[in-house]
Coordinates of C-alpha atoms in Angstrom, one line a residue:
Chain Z
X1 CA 2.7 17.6 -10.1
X2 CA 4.7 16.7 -13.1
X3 CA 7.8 19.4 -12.7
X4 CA 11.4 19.8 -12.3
X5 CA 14.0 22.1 -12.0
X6 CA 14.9 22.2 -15.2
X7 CA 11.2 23.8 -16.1
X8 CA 8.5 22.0 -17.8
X9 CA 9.1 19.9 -20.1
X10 CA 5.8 18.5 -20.0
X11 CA 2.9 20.0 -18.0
X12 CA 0.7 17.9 -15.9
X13 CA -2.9 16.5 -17.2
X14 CA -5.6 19.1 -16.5
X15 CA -8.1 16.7 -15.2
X16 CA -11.1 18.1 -16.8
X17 CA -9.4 17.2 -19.9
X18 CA -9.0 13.6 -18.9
X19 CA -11.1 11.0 -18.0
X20 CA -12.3 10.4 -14.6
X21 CA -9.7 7.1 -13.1
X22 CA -13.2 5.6 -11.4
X23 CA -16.6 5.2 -13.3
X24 CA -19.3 4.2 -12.2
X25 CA -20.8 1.3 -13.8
X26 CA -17.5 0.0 -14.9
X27 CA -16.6 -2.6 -12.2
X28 CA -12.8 -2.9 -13.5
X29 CA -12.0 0.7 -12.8
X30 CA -13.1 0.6 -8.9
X31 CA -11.1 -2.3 -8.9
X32 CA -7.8 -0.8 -10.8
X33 CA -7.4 2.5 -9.6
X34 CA -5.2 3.1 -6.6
X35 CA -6.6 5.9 -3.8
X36 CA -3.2 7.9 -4.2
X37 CA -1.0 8.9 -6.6
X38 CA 2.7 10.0 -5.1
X39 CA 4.6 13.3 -6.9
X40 CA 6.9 12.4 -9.9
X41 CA 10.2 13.9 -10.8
X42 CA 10.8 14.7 -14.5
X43 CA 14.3 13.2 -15.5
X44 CA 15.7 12.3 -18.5
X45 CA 14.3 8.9 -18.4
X46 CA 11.0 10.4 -19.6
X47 CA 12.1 12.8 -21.9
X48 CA 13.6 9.8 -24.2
X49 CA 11.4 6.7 -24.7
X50 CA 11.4 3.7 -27.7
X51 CA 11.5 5.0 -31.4
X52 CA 10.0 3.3 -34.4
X53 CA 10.7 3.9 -37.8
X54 CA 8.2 3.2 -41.0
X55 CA 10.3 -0.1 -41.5
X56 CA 8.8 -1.5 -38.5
X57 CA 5.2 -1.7 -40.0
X58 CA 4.4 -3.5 -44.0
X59 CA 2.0 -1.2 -45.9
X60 CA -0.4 -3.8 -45.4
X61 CA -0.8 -3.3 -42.0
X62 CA -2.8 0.1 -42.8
X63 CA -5.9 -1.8 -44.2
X64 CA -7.8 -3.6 -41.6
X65 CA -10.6 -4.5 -43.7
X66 CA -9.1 -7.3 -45.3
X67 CA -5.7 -9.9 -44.9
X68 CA -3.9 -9.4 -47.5
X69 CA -4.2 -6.8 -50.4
X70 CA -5.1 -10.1 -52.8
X71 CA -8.0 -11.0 -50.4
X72 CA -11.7 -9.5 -50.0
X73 CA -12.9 -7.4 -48.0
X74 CA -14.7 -7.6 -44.8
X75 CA -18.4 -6.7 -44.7
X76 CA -19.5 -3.3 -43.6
X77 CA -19.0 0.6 -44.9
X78 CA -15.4 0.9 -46.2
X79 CA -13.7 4.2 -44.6
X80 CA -10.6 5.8 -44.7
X81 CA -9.4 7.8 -41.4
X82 CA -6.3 9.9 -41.2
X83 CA -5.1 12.5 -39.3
X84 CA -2.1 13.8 -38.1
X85 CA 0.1 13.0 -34.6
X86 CA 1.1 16.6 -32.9
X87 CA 2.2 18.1 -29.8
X88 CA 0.9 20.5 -27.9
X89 CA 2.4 23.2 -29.9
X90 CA 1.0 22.1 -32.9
X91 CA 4.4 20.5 -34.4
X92 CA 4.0 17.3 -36.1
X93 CA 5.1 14.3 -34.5
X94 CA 7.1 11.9 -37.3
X95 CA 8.3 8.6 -36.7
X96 CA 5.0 7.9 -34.3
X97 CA 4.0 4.1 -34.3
X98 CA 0.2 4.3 -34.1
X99 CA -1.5 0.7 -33.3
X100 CA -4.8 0.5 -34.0
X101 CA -7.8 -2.4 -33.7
X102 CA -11.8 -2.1 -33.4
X103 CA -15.0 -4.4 -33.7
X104 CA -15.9 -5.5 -36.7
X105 CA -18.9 -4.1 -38.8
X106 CA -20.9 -6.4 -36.4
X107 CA -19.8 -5.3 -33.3
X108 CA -17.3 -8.2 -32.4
X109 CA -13.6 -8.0 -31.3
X110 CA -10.8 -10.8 -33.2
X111 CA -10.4 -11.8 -29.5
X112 CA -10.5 -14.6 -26.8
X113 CA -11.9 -12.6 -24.6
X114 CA -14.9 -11.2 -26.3
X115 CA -17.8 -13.1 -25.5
X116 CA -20.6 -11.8 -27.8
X117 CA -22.8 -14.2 -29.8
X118 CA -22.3 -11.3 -32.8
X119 CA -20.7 -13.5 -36.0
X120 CA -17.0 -12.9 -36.9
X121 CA -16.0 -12.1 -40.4
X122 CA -13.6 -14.0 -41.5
X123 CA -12.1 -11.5 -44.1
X124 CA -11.6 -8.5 -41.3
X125 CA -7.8 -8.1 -40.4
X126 CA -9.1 -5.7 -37.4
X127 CA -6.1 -4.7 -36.1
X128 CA -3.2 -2.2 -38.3
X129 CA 0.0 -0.5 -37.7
X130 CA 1.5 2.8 -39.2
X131 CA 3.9 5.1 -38.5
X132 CA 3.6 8.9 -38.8
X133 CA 5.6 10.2 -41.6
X134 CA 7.7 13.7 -41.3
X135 CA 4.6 15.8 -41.2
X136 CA 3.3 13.8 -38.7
X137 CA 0.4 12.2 -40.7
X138 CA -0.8 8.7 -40.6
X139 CA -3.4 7.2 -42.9
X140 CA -5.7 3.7 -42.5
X141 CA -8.7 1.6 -43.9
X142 CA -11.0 -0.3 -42.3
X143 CA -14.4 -1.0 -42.2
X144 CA -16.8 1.2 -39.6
X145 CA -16.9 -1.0 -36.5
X146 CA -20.5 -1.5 -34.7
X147 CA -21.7 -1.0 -31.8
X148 CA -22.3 -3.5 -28.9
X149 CA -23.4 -4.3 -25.7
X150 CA -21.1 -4.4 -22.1
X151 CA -22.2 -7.4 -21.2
X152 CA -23.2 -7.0 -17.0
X153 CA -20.9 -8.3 -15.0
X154 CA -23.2 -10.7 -13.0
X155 CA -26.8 -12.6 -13.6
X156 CA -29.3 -10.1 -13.5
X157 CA -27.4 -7.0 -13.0
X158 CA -28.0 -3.9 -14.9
X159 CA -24.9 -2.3 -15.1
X160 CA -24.6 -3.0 -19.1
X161 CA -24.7 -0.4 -21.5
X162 CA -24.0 -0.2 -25.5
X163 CA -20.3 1.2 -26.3
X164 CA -20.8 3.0 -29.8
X165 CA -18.7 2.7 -32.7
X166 CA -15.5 3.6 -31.7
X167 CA -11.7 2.7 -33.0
X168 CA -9.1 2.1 -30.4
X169 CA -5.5 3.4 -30.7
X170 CA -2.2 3.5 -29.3
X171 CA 0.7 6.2 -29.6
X172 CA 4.4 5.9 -29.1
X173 CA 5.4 9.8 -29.6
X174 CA 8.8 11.1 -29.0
X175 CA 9.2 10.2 -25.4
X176 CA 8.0 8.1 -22.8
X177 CA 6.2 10.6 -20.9
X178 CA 4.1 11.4 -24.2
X179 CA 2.4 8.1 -24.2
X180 CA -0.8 7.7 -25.2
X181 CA -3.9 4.8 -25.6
X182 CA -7.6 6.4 -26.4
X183 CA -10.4 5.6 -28.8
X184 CA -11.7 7.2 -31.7
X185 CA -15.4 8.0 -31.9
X186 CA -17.8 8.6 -35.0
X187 CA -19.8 12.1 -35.2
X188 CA -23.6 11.7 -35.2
X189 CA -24.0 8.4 -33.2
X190 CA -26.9 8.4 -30.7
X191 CA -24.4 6.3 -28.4
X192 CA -21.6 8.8 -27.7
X193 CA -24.1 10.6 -25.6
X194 CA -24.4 7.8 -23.3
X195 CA -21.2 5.8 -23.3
X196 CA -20.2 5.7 -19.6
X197 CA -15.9 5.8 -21.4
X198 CA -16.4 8.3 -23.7
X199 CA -18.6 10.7 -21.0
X200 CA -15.7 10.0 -18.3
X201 CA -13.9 13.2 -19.7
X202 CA -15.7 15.7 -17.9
X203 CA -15.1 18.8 -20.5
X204 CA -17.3 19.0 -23.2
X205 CA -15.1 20.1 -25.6
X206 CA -12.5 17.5 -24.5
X207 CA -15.0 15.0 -25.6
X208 CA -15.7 16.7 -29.1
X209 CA -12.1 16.5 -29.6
X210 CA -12.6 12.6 -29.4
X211 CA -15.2 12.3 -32.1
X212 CA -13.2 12.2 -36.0
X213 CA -14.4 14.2 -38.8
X214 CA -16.0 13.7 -41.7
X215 CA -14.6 14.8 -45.0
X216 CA -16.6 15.8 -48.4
X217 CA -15.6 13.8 -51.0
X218 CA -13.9 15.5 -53.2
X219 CA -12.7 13.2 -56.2
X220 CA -15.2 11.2 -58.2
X221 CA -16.8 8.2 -56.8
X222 CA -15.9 6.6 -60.3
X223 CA -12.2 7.2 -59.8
X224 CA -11.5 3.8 -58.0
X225 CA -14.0 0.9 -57.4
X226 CA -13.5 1.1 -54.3
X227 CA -14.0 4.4 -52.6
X228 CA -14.0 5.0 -49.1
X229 CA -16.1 7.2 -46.6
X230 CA -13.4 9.6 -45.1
X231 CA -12.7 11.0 -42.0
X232 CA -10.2 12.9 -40.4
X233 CA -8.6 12.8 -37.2
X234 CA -5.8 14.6 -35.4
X235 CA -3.9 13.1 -32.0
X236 CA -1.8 15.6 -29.6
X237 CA 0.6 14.1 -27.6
X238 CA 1.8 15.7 -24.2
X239 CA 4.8 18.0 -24.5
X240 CA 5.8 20.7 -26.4
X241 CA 9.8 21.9 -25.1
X242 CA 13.2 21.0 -26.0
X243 CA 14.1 21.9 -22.4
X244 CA 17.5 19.9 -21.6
X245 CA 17.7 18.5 -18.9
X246 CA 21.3 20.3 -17.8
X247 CA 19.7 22.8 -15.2
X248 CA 19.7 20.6 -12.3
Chain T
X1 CA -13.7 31.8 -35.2
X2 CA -13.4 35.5 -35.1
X3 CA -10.3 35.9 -36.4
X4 CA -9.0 39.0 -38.0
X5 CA -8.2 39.3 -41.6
X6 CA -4.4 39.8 -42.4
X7 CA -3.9 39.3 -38.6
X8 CA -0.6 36.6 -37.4
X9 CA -2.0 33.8 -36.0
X10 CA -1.8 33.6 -32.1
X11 CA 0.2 30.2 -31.5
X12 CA -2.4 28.4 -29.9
X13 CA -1.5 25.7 -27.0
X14 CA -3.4 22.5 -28.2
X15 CA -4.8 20.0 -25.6
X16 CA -3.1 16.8 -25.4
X17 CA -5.8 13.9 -26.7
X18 CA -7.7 12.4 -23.6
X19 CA -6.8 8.9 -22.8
X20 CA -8.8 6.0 -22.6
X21 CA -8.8 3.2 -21.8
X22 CA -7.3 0.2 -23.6
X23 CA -10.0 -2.2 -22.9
X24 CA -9.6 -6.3 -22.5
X25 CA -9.2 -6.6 -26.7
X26 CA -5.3 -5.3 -27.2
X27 CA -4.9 -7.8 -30.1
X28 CA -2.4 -10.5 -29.1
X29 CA -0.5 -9.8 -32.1
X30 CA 1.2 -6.9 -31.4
X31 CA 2.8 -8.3 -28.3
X32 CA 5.6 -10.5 -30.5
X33 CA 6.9 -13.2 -28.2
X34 CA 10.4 -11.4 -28.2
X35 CA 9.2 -8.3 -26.5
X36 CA 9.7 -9.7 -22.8
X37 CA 13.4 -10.3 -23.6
X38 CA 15.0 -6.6 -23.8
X39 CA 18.8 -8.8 -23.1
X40 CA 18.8 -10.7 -26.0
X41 CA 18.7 -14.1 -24.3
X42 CA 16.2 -15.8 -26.1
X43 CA 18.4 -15.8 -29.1
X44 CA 17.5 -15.1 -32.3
X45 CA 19.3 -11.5 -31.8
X46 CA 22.8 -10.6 -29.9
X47 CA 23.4 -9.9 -26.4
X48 CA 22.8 -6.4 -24.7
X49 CA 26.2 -5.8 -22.1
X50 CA 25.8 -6.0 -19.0
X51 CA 24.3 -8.2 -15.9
X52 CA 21.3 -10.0 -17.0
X53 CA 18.4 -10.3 -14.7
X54 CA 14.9 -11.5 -14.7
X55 CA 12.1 -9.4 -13.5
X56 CA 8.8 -10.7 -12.6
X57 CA 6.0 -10.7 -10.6
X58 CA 2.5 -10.7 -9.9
X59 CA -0.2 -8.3 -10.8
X60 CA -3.0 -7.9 -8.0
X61 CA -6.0 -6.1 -8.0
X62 CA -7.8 -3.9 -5.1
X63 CA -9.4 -7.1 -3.9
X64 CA -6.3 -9.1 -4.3
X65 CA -7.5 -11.0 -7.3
X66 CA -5.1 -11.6 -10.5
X67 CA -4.7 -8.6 -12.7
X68 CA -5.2 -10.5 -15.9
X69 CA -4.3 -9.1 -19.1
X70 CA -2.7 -6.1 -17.8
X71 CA 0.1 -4.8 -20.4
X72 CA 3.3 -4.1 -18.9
X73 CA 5.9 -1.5 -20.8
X74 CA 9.0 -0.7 -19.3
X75 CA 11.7 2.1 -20.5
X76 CA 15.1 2.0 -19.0
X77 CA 19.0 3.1 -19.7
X78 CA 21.4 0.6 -20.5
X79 CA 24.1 -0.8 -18.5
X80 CA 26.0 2.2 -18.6
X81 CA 23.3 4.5 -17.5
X82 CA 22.7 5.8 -21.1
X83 CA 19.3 6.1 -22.7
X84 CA 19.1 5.2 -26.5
X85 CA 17.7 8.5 -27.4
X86 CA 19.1 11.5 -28.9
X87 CA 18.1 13.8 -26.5
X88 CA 20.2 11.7 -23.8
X89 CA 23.5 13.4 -24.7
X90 CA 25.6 11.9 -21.9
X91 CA 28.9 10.4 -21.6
X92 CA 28.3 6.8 -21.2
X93 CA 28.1 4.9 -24.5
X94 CA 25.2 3.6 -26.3
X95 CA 24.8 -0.1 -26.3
X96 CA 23.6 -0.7 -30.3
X97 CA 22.4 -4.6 -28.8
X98 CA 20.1 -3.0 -26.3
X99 CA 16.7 -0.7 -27.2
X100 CA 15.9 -0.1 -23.8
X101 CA 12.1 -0.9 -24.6
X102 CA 10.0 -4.1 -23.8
X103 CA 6.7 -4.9 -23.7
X104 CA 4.7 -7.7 -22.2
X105 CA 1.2 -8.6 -20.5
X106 CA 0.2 -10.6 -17.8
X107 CA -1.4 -14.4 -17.8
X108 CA -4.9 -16.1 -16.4
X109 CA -2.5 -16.0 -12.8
X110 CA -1.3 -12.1 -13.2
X111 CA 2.0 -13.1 -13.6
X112 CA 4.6 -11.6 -15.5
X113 CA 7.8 -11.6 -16.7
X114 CA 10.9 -9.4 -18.3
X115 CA 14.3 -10.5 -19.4
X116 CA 16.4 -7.6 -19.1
X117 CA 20.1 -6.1 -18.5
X118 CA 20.2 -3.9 -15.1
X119 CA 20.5 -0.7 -15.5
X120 CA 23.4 2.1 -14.9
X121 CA 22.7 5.2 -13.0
X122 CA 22.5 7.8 -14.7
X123 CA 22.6 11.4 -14.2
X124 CA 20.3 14.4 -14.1
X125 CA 21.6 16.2 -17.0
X126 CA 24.9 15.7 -19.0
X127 CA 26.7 18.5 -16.5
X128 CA 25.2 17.3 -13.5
X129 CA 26.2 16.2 -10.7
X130 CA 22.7 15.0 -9.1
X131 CA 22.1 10.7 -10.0
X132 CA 19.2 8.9 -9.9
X133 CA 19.4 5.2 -8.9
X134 CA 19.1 2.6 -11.7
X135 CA 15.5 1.9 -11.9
X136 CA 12.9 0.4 -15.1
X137 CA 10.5 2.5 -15.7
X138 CA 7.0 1.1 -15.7
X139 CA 3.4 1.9 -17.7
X140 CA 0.5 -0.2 -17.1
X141 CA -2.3 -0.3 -19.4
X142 CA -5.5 -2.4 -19.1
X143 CA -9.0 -2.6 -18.7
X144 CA -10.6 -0.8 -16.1
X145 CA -7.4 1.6 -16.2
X146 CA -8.6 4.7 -17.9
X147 CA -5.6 6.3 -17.7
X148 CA -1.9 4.8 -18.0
X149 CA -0.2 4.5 -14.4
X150 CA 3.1 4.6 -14.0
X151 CA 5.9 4.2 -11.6
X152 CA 9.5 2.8 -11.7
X153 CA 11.4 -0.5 -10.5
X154 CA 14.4 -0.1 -8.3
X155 CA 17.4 -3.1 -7.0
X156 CA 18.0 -3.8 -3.7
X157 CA 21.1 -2.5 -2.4
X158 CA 21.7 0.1 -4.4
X159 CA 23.8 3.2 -2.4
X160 CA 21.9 5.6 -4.5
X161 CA 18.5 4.7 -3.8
X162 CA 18.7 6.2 -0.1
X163 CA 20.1 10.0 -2.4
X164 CA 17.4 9.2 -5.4
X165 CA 15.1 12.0 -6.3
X166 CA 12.2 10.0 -7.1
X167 CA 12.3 7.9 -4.4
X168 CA 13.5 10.6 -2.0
X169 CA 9.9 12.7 -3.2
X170 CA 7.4 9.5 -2.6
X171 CA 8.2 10.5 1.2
X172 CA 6.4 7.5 3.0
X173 CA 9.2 4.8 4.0
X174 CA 6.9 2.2 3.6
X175 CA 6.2 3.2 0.3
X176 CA 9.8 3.9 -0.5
X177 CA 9.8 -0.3 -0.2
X178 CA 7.1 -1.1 -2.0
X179 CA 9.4 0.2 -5.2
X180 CA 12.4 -1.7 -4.4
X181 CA 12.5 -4.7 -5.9
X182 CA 13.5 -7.8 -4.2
X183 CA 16.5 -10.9 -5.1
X184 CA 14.7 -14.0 -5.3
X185 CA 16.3 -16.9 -4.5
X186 CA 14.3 -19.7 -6.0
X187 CA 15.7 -21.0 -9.0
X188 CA 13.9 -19.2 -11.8
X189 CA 13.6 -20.1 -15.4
X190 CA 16.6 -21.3 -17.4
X191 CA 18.2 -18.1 -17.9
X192 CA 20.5 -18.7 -14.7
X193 CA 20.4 -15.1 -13.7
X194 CA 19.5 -13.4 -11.1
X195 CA 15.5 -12.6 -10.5
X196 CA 14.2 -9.5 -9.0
X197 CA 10.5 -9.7 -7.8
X198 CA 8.5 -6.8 -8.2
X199 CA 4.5 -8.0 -7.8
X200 CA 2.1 -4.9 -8.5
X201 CA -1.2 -3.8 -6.9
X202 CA -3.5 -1.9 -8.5
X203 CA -5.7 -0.5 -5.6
X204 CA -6.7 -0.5 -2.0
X205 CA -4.7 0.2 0.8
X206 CA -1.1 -1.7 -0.1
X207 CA -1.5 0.0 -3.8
X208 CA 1.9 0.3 -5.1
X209 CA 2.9 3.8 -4.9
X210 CA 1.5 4.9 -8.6
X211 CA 3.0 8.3 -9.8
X212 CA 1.5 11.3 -11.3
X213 CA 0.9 11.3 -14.7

């Protein structure tokens, strides 16, 4: 397990918590997942990792429903989705660079390797960076992405199924050991139930935690001409101690 | 939630957010073409000190096809063994040309590449006595990996590897190897430095040893 002399500076995964390394119906993960993992020793050089600051992203970056603040926007519901990057203590997490890219309102990737017939919309930027500010919190727009269908890996096979709305994201926290890549899911969509990635976490209320709020509006919809759904979303990174690592 | 009224709140341990995984649609953009190149020898930015080398290698799946489109990030100390973090708060001195950080992913053959500056040992804690071995520390996202796996690049003929922690705990000579990078001597790019190769493989039975996460 993750551990070393100098205490925990990170506790290991609890499994439940975490999705399963094999699924079955997803070909790739039989295919990428070694039998074995071997123990790890917690040293310094996963206690530090990269660091970002907010001059590494343009505030542009944080829309991804359109190019350019001049241009229009992509087709679909507008939304606004922010949250805030903590650890396991609950501290904020500043200076985080959060990635983030989905499917557009149609269900189609800005992507060579997406294959699907669905149209492209020429307006959707689809992919945005931001970084956490000292509270931790992180803030973007975009357009709800669609569903669509896994395509099955072979002619005739049956192995497809629908992945539902979901927006991926990556996390550089505050060390390497903190890294994190998952998806954001939308409450109330009949797919989460039956997405074969999303149903890999086996704890239920692991899975909840995956699915991002939605906020009341509380200013008038007349405020701004263009007024977004919101919803809310919080990330916890592994680690919580300032343990040094002078014990050993 | 039944909490009472007046009462301090309990600190409450949050879970960490579950992974998943990254998927085959990482957009390309994100990866900027200087990312590989950790040394600075690609121009367009000064030189990190130290002995520039080349890593690369081959990315293999269970059934020995190409790993394609696997993303590669590797975190590593400078020459001097120092980590540009402020929680490192050792000796050796930072290097202000080198971030330590680079990030890559693999082509249609699984094949991949770093430019980078080999590491210094460095030690356990800034009063210790105990060294690890100069080694890159590796993450590999991709499709079909739902979680990140990780695991660490070490040089040939290094004394410390045979007193190295890490390498000491993955037991298994055999797998002990499999770490170890190896000098290559076909000529490599144009970079006239040396090139370690460290090919990957993902599952089956000659898995490169993968460590807990």
């Amino acid at each position: 397990m993750a551990k070393s002399k100098a205490g925990s500076f990170f506790r290991p995964y609890d499994d439940r918590t975490q999705p399963t390394r094999k699924i079955r119906g997803y070909p790739g993960t039989q295919k990428r997942t070694p039998a074995r993992l071997y123990a790890r020793v917690i040293s310094i050089a996963d206690a530090t990792g990269p660091r970002f600051t907010p001059d590494d992203v343009a505030p542009e970056e944080a829309d991804l429903s359109r190019e350019a603040p001049d241009r229009p926007r992509a087709l679909g519901q507008l939304i606004s989705l922010s949250g805030r990057v903590l650890d396991e203590a609950g501290r904020p997490i500043p200076d985080c660079l959060i990635e983030i890219w989905h499917a557009n309102s149609a269900g189609k990737y800005i992507h060579h390797n997406d294959p699907s017939p669905v149209p492209v919309d020429a307006n959707f930027r689809g992919r945005g960076r931001v970084v956490t500010d000292a509270q931790g919190r992180w803030q973007v727009r975009t357009v709800k992405p669609g569903g669509y269908a896994v395509p099955d890996a072979a002619p005739g096979a049956t192995i497809g199924w629908w992945r539902p709305p979901h927006i991926h994201v990556s996390v550089f926290g505050a060390h390497f050991a903190a890294r994190l890549v998952t998806q954001i899911f939308f409450p109330g969509d009949v797919l989460n139930d039956q997405d074969l990635i999303l149903n890999a976490i086996p704890d239920k209320a692991a899975r909840a935690r995956m699915i991002c709020r939605y906020l009341p509006h509380t200013t008038s919809n007349s405020a701004e001409g263009d007024v977004a759904l919101r919803f809310a979303h919080d990330l916890v990174l592994r680690g919580r101690f300032e343990t040094p690592f002078e014990k050993h | 939630m039944a909490s009472q009224r007046g009462a301090k709140p309990a600190r409450r341990r949050l879970a960490p957010t579950a992974h998943q995984t990254v998927g085959p649609f990482f957009p390309a953009q994100f990866i900027r073409p200087t990312d590989n190149d950790l040394a600075g020898l690609s121009g367009g930015r000064a030189r990190a000190d130290g002995e520039p080398c080349v890593i690369f290698g081959h990315v293999r799946d269970a059934f020995d096809r190409p790993g394609v489109n696997v993303i590669l990030e590797i975190w590593q100390a400078n020459a001097a063994g120092r980590f540009n973090h402020p929680r490192d708060r050792g000796p050796a001195p930072l290097d202000p040309n080198f971030s330590g950080w680079g990030r890559t992913w693999t082509d249609r053959d699984g094949a991949y590449q770093f430019i980078t500056i080999k590491p210094g040992a460095y030690r356990a804690g800034a009063r210790s006595n105990r060294w690890f071995a100069p080694r890159i520390n590796l993450t590999l996202v991709g499709s079909g990996l739902m979680r990140p796996l990780v695991t660490a690049i070490y040089f040939p003929g290094e004394a410390l590897n045979d007193e190295d922690p890490q390498l000491a705990a993955i037991g298994s000579t055999a797998a002990r190897r499999q770490l170890i990078a190896t000098l290559d001597d076909a000529p490599n790019d144009a970079h006239h430095v040396p090139a370690y190769r460290f090919d990957i493989r993902l599952g089956g039975k000659q898995a490169t040893p993968f460590l807990e996460d």
